[in-house]
């Protein structure tokens, strides 16, 4: 069953050549090059999201993980293991050992940061273009949702850019309203003029483009404002973007075209 329609992008923020998306929907049916699974150190996937991901996708993932732990021992908090994806809509499944909340007394916040960081690093080293995270450590690991969202968003936002020539999309995926809202709240700190769901680029170039667009008589219903972004030289400079970025394997250098704006369509 294709349930792509059930994934709703609630917010987009662009940092360098990489976009961070907040998506409301089911991670187990989400399409990305890699999906991050909230794992425990034994990789036994008995509870929560891990159980949903692994059990839905047959025994191969479970066997691969069990073999790995048998040979290498259990993983520490914050460590990751990359497995094949079973039948998930991704190329790799990244099992990140999610720390449990201990009132902040056991370095668990640093461990969560580590888990996010290691997941991004693994995806980048594999040359993958997109990664999708759950609210790692929320739910059964009991992190307060605001703490969890803040660590995930800040770790992603600080890491992407220069470190991620391959990764161009990082999705934060959850079904629950309060988790999606917490991600959006944290992401708002990284919004700059001319991006995001309530994008209202205010430069003269944008206003001109917008007037032209209106003059075409296209109905508002087809517009999706969260994908609006202005690439005029002023907005481009305001986002501190580089003029070139490197992407692909083997790496190629691309110029970011400046001097246009995007009005998002549904
Ligand atoms: Zn502009």
Short mmCIF file of N, CA, C and O and ligand atoms in Angstrom, two decimals, residues 203 230 232 235, ligand 1:
data_model
loop_
_atom_site.label_atom_id
_atom_site.label_comp_id
_atom_site.label_asym_id
_atom_site.label_seq_id
_atom_site.Cartn_x
_atom_site.Cartn_y
_atom_site.Cartn_z
N UNK A 203 11.75 41.20 0.26
CA UNK A 203 12.63 42.01 -0.58
C UNK A 203 11.85 42.52 -1.81
O UNK A 203 10.79 42.00 -2.15
N UNK A 230 13.20 32.87 -1.78
CA UNK A 230 13.72 33.87 -2.71
C UNK A 230 15.24 33.70 -2.85
O UNK A 230 15.95 33.61 -1.86
N UNK A 232 17.09 35.90 -4.64
CA UNK A 232 17.71 37.13 -5.14
C UNK A 232 19.04 37.32 -4.40
O UNK A 232 19.30 36.67 -3.39
N UNK A 235 18.65 38.09 -0.57
CA UNK A 235 18.21 36.98 0.27
C UNK A 235 19.28 35.88 0.33
O UNK A 235 19.51 35.26 1.37
ZN1 LIG B 1 14.88 38.21 -2.19
#
